[in-house]
Amino acid sequence: MTAAATSPATISVALIGNPNTGKSTLFNALSGGRVRTGNYPGVTVEKKSGRAEFHGRQFRLVDLPGTYSLAPKSPDEMVAVDVLLGRRKDEPQPDVVLCIVDASNLERNFYLLSQVLDLGLPAVVAVNMMDLAESRGVKISLDKLAAKVPVQFVAVQANQGKGINELKQALAAAAEKPATKIDSPFPAAFQEEVRKLSVLTQKNAEPLPRYLAERLLLDTSGYLAGAELPGVSQELLKELPAARERLKQAGAPVPAVEAMARYQWAGEVLKSAVARPKERTDTFSDKVDRVLTHRVYGTLVFMVVMFVLFQSVSWIAEPAGAATDWLVGAAGDFVKWLIPAGPLQSLLANGVVAGVGGVIVFLPQILTLFLFIAILEDCGYMARAAYLMDKLMVRVGLSGKSFIPLLTSFSCAIPGIMAARVIENRRDRLVTMLVAPLMSCSARIPVYVLLIETFFPDRTWLWGVISLKGLVYLAMYSLGAVVGIGIAWLLKLTILRGPTPPFVLELPSYKWPGPWIVLHRMFEQGWAFVYRAGTLILLVQIVVWALAYYPHDERVLAAGVRDREAALLAEVEPLKQDFEEYDAKLNAAKISDKEKEKDSAYVAKKEAFEAKQAELDDVQGHIAGTLLENSYLGRAGKAIEPAVKPLGWDWKLGSAAIASFPAREVIVATLGTIYNLGEGAEADSTPLHEQLKDAKWDGTDKPVYTRPVALSVMVFFALCAQCASTLAIMKRETGSYWWPIFTFFYMTGLAYVGAFIAYQGGTWLGL
């Protein structure tokens, strides 16, 4: 009995098709946007499922990875085969298979269709992009196709919602029909060898399905032989070389016999059903590609597109990020106003609210980048960009598809890692994700700004066109890219060793991006980031807060310092109230700010308030710094001081580095607290600049910060994996804790060595 014959309460439908056939668009149209995403356990393949109800039945839709063939050579590629055969515990065997084909390129798409039909499951074929085929003069008779292949063919135009109702009706009907069966397209000699292998597997408790027996015979890579498939014995494996030799002698060499047999089958099926023009018409896509894929013109266009993309991120994401920061700050102030000072207030304001803010502050970048990436992908340009960059990437063992994720990582590594999903080859995908955090993201900017502006002079050359500070900025941004290229090359030679796969890329036709498709992809990626990465980064921020807050022993404070704070608070409040009331009075009289500065009473009240507030800030900063020094985080800084001293760092810098591992930009606020400035220090804070310049090693007059130390800190932050969100996303994308752990340790070690060289080398050169 087939799966369909049982008439389940919920019908499971698996969608499969070649890349760029509109499969994801059709999936979203059928599911109505009710989608869940995740990873299949143990692999890096995204698991996307949705639910829908039509024709009185409940449907569960599973979007399988886009593929050109069901010929697995890795665990990732095995997912689709395992799902279709019902061999995964986390996913039931589908009741119906929906195969999506591109009407303008049926021969290639029918190769995969023939493999799907070989599985013997109820199937429906959605013939997408009929309008594109017609524009090229291709005429397709679906009735003639159905007469040769025992499945229902439905014409659809997924991006415009055409044919969706007919497709739903076909799926409901297919679930009630017996399994689809076609004659094997392979020659008789091949079928006989498969029969012999099946006899050997029948000796075991779990005989190998016919399709896997075929694949085992065809797979010369050795993956399936070592995949511990049920029914595969040593006796069977020993028989494979002899079977392949017999097929070679019979004129059906492996693995070429599959391509010959399946394309011959496709040609016979399509011969009478598809009419093509005698001469190929020059399409709009062909004309545009003469420019966009040109070695010179295409590269120039690509540079302009990338410039506009990242400028757009800056124009849109930075104001949105500033607004997000303001909201988080307002929420923290509200918590402090609502809850009395103490551990609960600090936990909620500095742990929970700051933790949520540490996640949400990335969201504008995520949404903006994925908005533009979705537009470029849906219109067909992203494939051209990968094609142009392939020659550069292949030199380090990667392909052109790695370029866009790495470029994206210069704004934020998180969307860069997420964008690596487009890379089919598992090794290339992993290498890309492992080096993406080395690209200098926007979170490093506060560190660069603080140290470059403080310790490097305003020296310029060529009439001010070239500046020393600008060169240091460029060096810091270039460092991550250069080191990333070296690490990618090294990984491809060692733990992810393997040949660079041929860069086979289909250039889809250009089309207007669908607004709903673009918005859905953008918000889907944004929600996935907030939901999954948010939980981990929030937890880490709370842990860091606890380490920096406890044991909060007031006995370490100098005698009378709390009394001094209380006295200053009592003095500041009336001065503040007096100044604000006088200021409001002048505003009511419509006195301008410039005129206010000439009012002696206004100036006196303002200066009195600000002077007393500065005294209070100094005392509160001293209290915060002393408590932090004696906190668990401060003690950890003291403990690691011998390890960081060769980098030119003291315990305070060590503590700041530890605190910044959840998020790099935390170091600025942490340094502000450590140097008695409280928690509100910013990267452009003049007092912080001065405090860093004046900082001395404990018990000496030797300055902590010099130009080599500044270089050491920047190099460390340029190379270190200080972003819990990035590691959380890497865990999600790889489906394993191993890769983020490996990334953390290799980048931390790399950062330490780089910082050591920067400090020792800079000191030796007399910087």
GROMACS .gro file of C-alpha atoms in nm, residues 247-588:
model
  342
  247LEU     CA    1   2.860  -0.229  -1.785
  248LYS     CA    2   3.162  -0.069  -1.951
  249GLN     CA    3   3.204  -0.373  -2.174
  250ALA     CA    4   2.832  -0.360  -2.257
  251GLY     CA    5   2.857   0.001  -2.378
  252ALA     CA    6   2.691   0.151  -2.069
  253PRO     CA    7   2.985   0.300  -1.873
  254VAL     CA    8   2.924   0.433  -1.522
  255PRO     CA    9   2.842   0.710  -1.443
  256ALA     CA   10   2.793   0.842  -1.798
  257VAL     CA   11   2.514   0.591  -1.859
  258GLU     CA   12   2.276   0.791  -1.638
  259ALA     CA   13   2.313   1.115  -1.834
  260MET     CA   14   2.274   0.928  -2.164
  261ALA     CA   15   1.965   0.737  -2.047
  262ARG     CA   16   1.783   1.022  -1.876
  263TYR     CA   17   1.844   1.284  -2.146
  264GLN     CA   18   1.737   1.030  -2.409
  265TRP     CA   19   1.416   0.973  -2.211
  266ALA     CA   20   1.360   1.349  -2.183
  267GLY     CA   21   1.416   1.395  -2.556
  268GLU     CA   22   1.163   1.127  -2.647
  269VAL     CA   23   0.899   1.268  -2.409
  270LEU     CA   24   0.943   1.626  -2.529
  271LYS     CA   25   0.986   1.555  -2.902
  272SER     CA   26   0.618   1.581  -2.997
  273ALA     CA   27   0.505   1.801  -2.706
  274VAL     CA   28   0.741   2.099  -2.749
  275ALA     CA   29   0.777   2.313  -3.063
  276ARG     CA   30   1.072   2.552  -3.086
  277PRO     CA   31   1.150   2.826  -3.339
  278LYS     CA   32   1.406   2.733  -3.603
  279GLU     CA   33   1.633   3.018  -3.500
  280ARG     CA   34   1.703   3.119  -3.142
  281THR     CA   35   1.576   3.467  -3.069
  282ASP     CA   36   1.804   3.724  -2.905
  283THR     CA   37   1.629   3.791  -2.575
  284PHE     CA   38   1.643   4.097  -2.350
  285SER     CA   39   1.853   3.897  -2.101
  286ASP     CA   40   2.106   3.814  -2.374
  287LYS     CA   41   2.145   4.182  -2.464
  288VAL     CA   42   2.187   4.294  -2.103
  289ASP     CA   43   2.436   4.014  -2.030
  290ARG     CA   44   2.668   4.139  -2.302
  291VAL     CA   45   2.732   4.433  -2.070
  292LEU     CA   46   2.683   4.289  -1.719
  293THR     CA   47   2.903   3.981  -1.774
  294HIS     CA   48   3.172   4.167  -1.970
  295ARG     CA   49   3.513   4.150  -1.806
  296VAL     CA   50   3.552   4.531  -1.795
  297TYR     CA   51   3.205   4.683  -1.821
  298GLY     CA   52   3.050   4.417  -1.599
  299THR     CA   53   3.311   4.473  -1.327
  300LEU     CA   54   3.249   4.849  -1.334
  301VAL     CA   55   2.873   4.796  -1.305
  302PHE     CA   56   2.930   4.551  -1.021
  303MET     CA   57   3.141   4.806  -0.830
  304VAL     CA   58   2.868   5.069  -0.872
  305VAL     CA   59   2.599   4.824  -0.755
  306MET     CA   60   2.801   4.727  -0.447
  307PHE     CA   61   2.872   5.093  -0.370
  308VAL     CA   62   2.502   5.177  -0.388
  309LEU     CA   63   2.417   4.869  -0.177
  310PHE     CA   64   2.652   4.960   0.107
  311GLN     CA   65   2.574   5.330   0.086
  312SER     CA   66   2.208   5.236   0.116
  313VAL     CA   67   2.289   5.029   0.422
  314SER     CA   68   2.465   5.333   0.568
  315TRP     CA   69   2.184   5.574   0.478
  316ILE     CA   70   1.904   5.351   0.604
  317ALA     CA   71   2.056   5.130   0.873
  318GLU     CA   72   2.255   5.392   1.065
  319PRO     CA   73   1.958   5.623   1.142
  320ALA     CA   74   1.749   5.316   1.221
  321GLY     CA   75   2.027   5.185   1.445
  322ALA     CA   76   2.049   5.523   1.620
  323ALA     CA   77   1.672   5.515   1.676
  324THR     CA   78   1.702   5.162   1.812
  325ASP     CA   79   1.980   5.272   2.048
  326TRP     CA   80   1.761   5.560   2.167
  327LEU     CA   81   1.470   5.324   2.231
  328VAL     CA   82   1.693   5.084   2.424
  329GLY     CA   83   1.837   5.373   2.625
  330ALA     CA   84   1.488   5.505   2.698
  331ALA     CA   85   1.378   5.159   2.809
  332GLY     CA   86   1.681   5.136   3.040
  333ASP     CA   87   1.606   5.481   3.186
  334PHE     CA   88   1.245   5.379   3.241
  335VAL     CA   89   1.354   5.066   3.429
  336LYS     CA   90   1.588   5.276   3.646
  337TRP     CA   91   1.303   5.518   3.718
  338LEU     CA   92   1.056   5.239   3.793
  339ILE     CA   93   1.275   5.013   4.010
  340PRO     CA   94   1.488   5.131   4.305
  341ALA     CA   95   1.864   5.103   4.276
  342GLY     CA   96   1.995   4.756   4.348
  343PRO     CA   97   2.067   4.420   4.187
  344LEU     CA   98   1.718   4.388   4.027
  345GLN     CA   99   1.741   4.731   3.865
  346SER     CA  100   2.092   4.661   3.738
  347LEU     CA  101   1.991   4.318   3.606
  348LEU     CA  102   1.692   4.452   3.414
  349ALA     CA  103   1.852   4.777   3.291
  350ASN     CA  104   2.209   4.661   3.223
  351GLY     CA  105   2.145   4.291   3.165
  352VAL     CA  106   1.803   4.227   3.008
  353VAL     CA  107   1.738   4.562   2.834
  354ALA     CA  108   2.100   4.599   2.725
  355GLY     CA  109   2.098   4.235   2.613
  356VAL     CA  110   1.788   4.280   2.399
  357GLY     CA  111   1.936   4.602   2.265
  358GLY     CA  112   2.254   4.415   2.174
  359VAL     CA  113   2.042   4.197   1.947
  360ILE     CA  114   1.794   4.447   1.809
  361VAL     CA  115   2.064   4.700   1.721
  362PHE     CA  116   2.175   4.464   1.441
  363LEU     CA  117   1.823   4.430   1.300
  364PRO     CA  118   1.824   4.739   1.074
  365GLN     CA  119   2.141   4.610   0.907
  366ILE     CA  120   1.992   4.263   0.868
  367LEU     CA  121   1.669   4.392   0.716
  368THR     CA  122   1.838   4.646   0.488
  369LEU     CA  123   2.100   4.405   0.355
  370PHE     CA  124   1.852   4.126   0.295
  371LEU     CA  125   1.612   4.368   0.128
  372PHE     CA  126   1.874   4.457  -0.134
  373ILE     CA  127   2.009   4.103  -0.159
  374ALA     CA  128   1.655   3.971  -0.214
  375ILE     CA  129   1.597   4.233  -0.487
  376LEU     CA  130   1.927   4.148  -0.659
  377GLU     CA  131   1.859   3.775  -0.635
  378ASP     CA  132   1.499   3.792  -0.753
  379CYS     CA  133   1.580   4.014  -1.052
  380GLY     CA  134   1.861   3.777  -1.158
  381TYR     CA  135   2.166   4.001  -1.103
  382MET     CA  136   2.328   3.816  -0.813
  383ALA     CA  137   2.416   3.521  -1.036
  384ARG     CA  138   2.604   3.761  -1.268
  385ALA     CA  139   2.800   3.906  -0.974
  386ALA     CA  140   2.910   3.557  -0.867
  387TYR     CA  141   3.013   3.480  -1.225
  388LEU     CA  142   3.231   3.793  -1.242
  389MET     CA  143   3.409   3.721  -0.912
  390ASP     CA  144   3.475   3.352  -0.976
  391LYS     CA  145   3.822   3.410  -1.124
  392LEU     CA  146   3.930   3.595  -0.809
  393MET     CA  147   3.784   3.347  -0.559
  394VAL     CA  148   3.910   3.034  -0.735
  395ARG     CA  149   4.268   3.135  -0.650
  396VAL     CA  150   4.202   3.054  -0.283
  397GLY     CA  151   4.006   2.738  -0.354
  398LEU     CA  152   3.659   2.893  -0.344
  399SER     CA  153   3.408   2.980  -0.614
  400GLY     CA  154   3.232   3.299  -0.715
  401LYS     CA  155   2.937   3.218  -0.492
  402SER     CA  156   3.153   3.291  -0.184
  403PHE     CA  157   3.214   3.651  -0.286
  404ILE     CA  158   2.877   3.806  -0.201
  405PRO     CA  159   2.858   3.656   0.153
  406LEU     CA  160   3.212   3.779   0.226
  407LEU     CA  161   3.139   4.123   0.086
  408THR     CA  162   2.821   4.141   0.293
  409SER     CA  163   3.025   4.058   0.605
  410PHE     CA  164   3.203   4.395   0.584
  411SER     CA  165   2.880   4.546   0.713
  412CYS     CA  166   2.791   4.259   0.947
  413ALA     CA  167   2.912   3.898   0.957
  414ILE     CA  168   2.566   3.771   1.053
  415PRO     CA  169   2.390   3.833   0.719
  416GLY     CA  170   2.714   3.727   0.547
  417ILE     CA  171   2.703   3.387   0.716
  418MET     CA  172   2.332   3.355   0.644
  419ALA     CA  173   2.391   3.447   0.277
  420ALA     CA  174   2.635   3.153   0.245
  421ARG     CA  175   2.329   2.927   0.208
  422VAL     CA  176   2.344   2.985  -0.168
  423ILE     CA  177   2.670   2.783  -0.187
  424GLU     CA  178   2.579   2.423  -0.269
  425ASN     CA  179   2.921   2.270  -0.203
  426ARG     CA  180   2.947   2.190   0.170
  427ARG     CA  181   3.321   2.256   0.201
  428ASP     CA  182   3.300   2.591   0.024
  429ARG     CA  183   2.999   2.689   0.234
  430LEU     CA  184   3.181   2.605   0.559
  431VAL     CA  185   3.503   2.783   0.458
  432THR     CA  186   3.303   3.093   0.365
  433MET     CA  187   3.125   3.093   0.701
  434LEU     CA  188   3.449   3.035   0.893
  435VAL     CA  189   3.630   3.333   0.738
  436ALA     CA  190   3.330   3.570   0.717
  437PRO     CA  191   3.383   3.701   1.076
  438LEU     CA  192   3.734   3.817   0.977
  439MET     CA  193   3.588   4.086   0.752
  440SER     CA  194   3.589   4.416   0.947
  441CYS     CA  195   3.222   4.469   1.035
  442SER     CA  196   3.063   4.791   1.159
  443ALA     CA  197   3.089   4.673   1.524
  444ARG     CA  198   3.466   4.728   1.506
  445ILE     CA  199   3.427   5.092   1.405
  446PRO     CA  200   3.394   5.229   1.765
  447VAL     CA  201   3.723   5.062   1.857
  448TYR     CA  202   3.901   5.200   1.550
  449VAL     CA  203   3.755   5.548   1.602
  450LEU     CA  204   3.853   5.565   1.969
  451LEU     CA  205   4.214   5.453   1.927
  452ILE     CA  206   4.298   5.613   1.591
  453GLU     CA  207   4.158   5.951   1.692
  454THR     CA  208   4.338   5.938   2.029
  455PHE     CA  209   4.683   5.809   1.937
  456PHE     CA  210   4.749   5.898   1.574
  457PRO     CA  211   4.826   6.258   1.471
  458ASP     CA  212   4.650   6.459   1.199
  459ARG     CA  213   4.935   6.410   0.951
  460THR     CA  214   4.856   6.447   0.581
  461TRP     CA  215   5.031   6.426   0.243
  462LEU     CA  216   4.955   6.540  -0.112
  463TRP     CA  217   4.784   6.859  -0.005
  464GLY     CA  218   4.563   6.680   0.247
  465VAL     CA  219   4.436   6.413   0.008
  466ILE     CA  220   4.608   6.130   0.201
  467SER     CA  221   4.602   6.125   0.581
  468LEU     CA  222   4.776   5.904   0.835
  469LYS     CA  223   4.448   5.831   1.012
  470GLY     CA  224   4.286   5.732   0.683
  471LEU     CA  225   4.573   5.495   0.606
  472VAL     CA  226   4.538   5.331   0.948
  473TYR     CA  227   4.164   5.286   0.892
  474LEU     CA  228   4.237   5.129   0.552
  475ALA     CA  229   4.502   4.903   0.704
  476MET     CA  230   4.260   4.777   0.971
  477TYR     CA  231   3.987   4.703   0.715
  478SER     CA  232   4.236   4.540   0.476
  479LEU     CA  233   4.389   4.327   0.752
  480GLY     CA  234   4.079   4.111   0.801
  481ALA     CA  235   4.033   4.058   0.426
  482VAL     CA  236   4.398   3.965   0.367
  483VAL     CA  237   4.409   3.729   0.666
  484GLY     CA  238   4.070   3.584   0.563
  485ILE     CA  239   4.205   3.495   0.218
  486GLY     CA  240   4.503   3.321   0.380
  487ILE     CA  241   4.284   3.129   0.626
  488ALA     CA  242   4.049   3.019   0.345
  489TRP     CA  243   4.346   2.890   0.148
  490LEU     CA  244   4.480   2.710   0.457
  491LEU     CA  245   4.143   2.552   0.544
  492LYS     CA  246   4.108   2.421   0.188
  493LEU     CA  247   4.449   2.260   0.223
  494THR     CA  248   4.382   2.100   0.563
  495ILE     CA  249   4.060   2.018   0.753
  496LEU     CA  250   3.831   2.110   0.462
  497ARG     CA  251   4.058   1.972   0.196
  498GLY     CA  252   3.903   1.899  -0.138
  499PRO     CA  253   3.914   2.003  -0.501
  500THR     CA  254   3.766   2.335  -0.599
  501PRO     CA  255   3.433   2.239  -0.754
  502PRO     CA  256   3.367   2.351  -1.110
  503PHE     CA  257   3.169   2.672  -1.103
  504VAL     CA  258   2.854   2.567  -1.286
  505LEU     CA  259   2.604   2.849  -1.264
  506GLU     CA  260   2.282   2.902  -1.450
  507LEU     CA  261   2.216   3.264  -1.538
  508PRO     CA  262   1.842   3.309  -1.488
  509SER     CA  263   1.646   3.547  -1.706
  510TYR     CA  264   1.604   3.901  -1.576
  511LYS     CA  265   1.266   3.989  -1.431
  512TRP     CA  266   1.107   4.246  -1.206
  513PRO     CA  267   1.142   4.133  -0.844
  514GLY     CA  268   0.813   4.042  -0.679
  515PRO     CA  269   0.746   4.288  -0.393
  516TRP     CA  270   0.585   4.028  -0.167
  517ILE     CA  271   0.862   3.779  -0.235
  518VAL     CA  272   1.130   4.035  -0.149
  519LEU     CA  273   0.954   4.152   0.168
  520HIS     CA  274   0.885   3.795   0.278
  521ARG     CA  275   1.252   3.698   0.242
  522MET     CA  276   1.363   4.011   0.424
  523PHE     CA  277   1.132   3.967   0.723
  524GLU     CA  278   1.187   3.590   0.732
  525GLN     CA  279   1.562   3.639   0.773
  526GLY     CA  280   1.509   3.920   1.024
  527TRP     CA  281   1.278   3.714   1.240
  528ALA     CA  282   1.508   3.412   1.223
  529PHE     CA  283   1.792   3.632   1.349
  530VAL     CA  284   1.593   3.787   1.634
  531TYR     CA  285   1.434   3.461   1.746
  532ARG     CA  286   1.739   3.236   1.739
  533ALA     CA  287   2.039   3.463   1.791
  534GLY     CA  288   1.846   3.683   2.029
  535THR     CA  289   1.799   3.416   2.291
  536LEU     CA  290   2.170   3.334   2.309
  537ILE     CA  291   2.304   3.691   2.303
  538LEU     CA  292   2.055   3.787   2.575
  539LEU     CA  293   2.181   3.504   2.792
  540VAL     CA  294   2.544   3.601   2.735
  541GLN     CA  295   2.478   3.968   2.815
  542ILE     CA  296   2.311   3.872   3.144
  543VAL     CA  297   2.610   3.653   3.233
  544VAL     CA  298   2.852   3.938   3.160
  545TRP     CA  299   2.639   4.174   3.368
  546ALA     CA  300   2.653   3.931   3.660
  547LEU     CA  301   3.030   3.897   3.631
  548ALA     CA  302   3.073   4.275   3.624
  549TYR     CA  303   2.824   4.340   3.909
  550TYR     CA  304   2.899   4.076   4.170
  551PRO     CA  305   3.013   4.039   4.445
  552HIS     CA  306   2.936   4.415   4.466
  553ASP     CA  307   3.113   4.442   4.800
  554GLU     CA  308   3.069   4.800   4.926
  555ARG     CA  309   3.349   4.744   5.177
  556VAL     CA  310   3.609   4.793   4.902
  557LEU     CA  311   3.502   5.157   4.861
  558ALA     CA  312   3.700   5.434   5.028
  559ALA     CA  313   3.561   5.557   5.359
  560GLY     CA  314   3.303   5.832   5.318
  561VAL     CA  315   3.269   5.801   4.939
  562ARG     CA  316   2.901   5.705   4.960
  563ASP     CA  317   2.837   5.995   5.196
  564ARG     CA  318   3.008   6.226   4.948
  565GLU     CA  319   2.787   6.088   4.668
  566ALA     CA  320   2.470   6.145   4.874
  567ALA     CA  321   2.577   6.500   4.957
  568LEU     CA  322   2.646   6.581   4.592
  569LEU     CA  323   2.311   6.432   4.488
  570ALA     CA  324   2.139   6.660   4.738
  571GLU     CA  325   2.329   6.960   4.598
  572VAL     CA  326   2.283   6.876   4.229
  573GLU     CA  327   1.905   6.836   4.234
  574PRO     CA  328   1.813   7.195   4.341
  575LEU     CA  329   2.079   7.341   4.109
  576LYS     CA  330   1.938   7.136   3.822
  577GLN     CA  331   1.581   7.238   3.902
  578ASP     CA  332   1.678   7.605   3.932
  579PHE     CA  333   1.861   7.601   3.598
  580GLU     CA  334   1.583   7.416   3.413
  581GLU     CA  335   1.314   7.652   3.548
  582TYR     CA  336   1.515   7.960   3.440
  583ASP     CA  337   1.584   7.802   3.100
  584ALA     CA  338   1.211   7.730   3.054
  585LYS     CA  339   1.133   8.092   3.146
  586LEU     CA  340   1.372   8.219   2.876
  587ASN     CA  341   1.225   7.975   2.623
  588ALA     CA  342   0.877   8.105   2.700
   0.00000   0.00000   0.00000
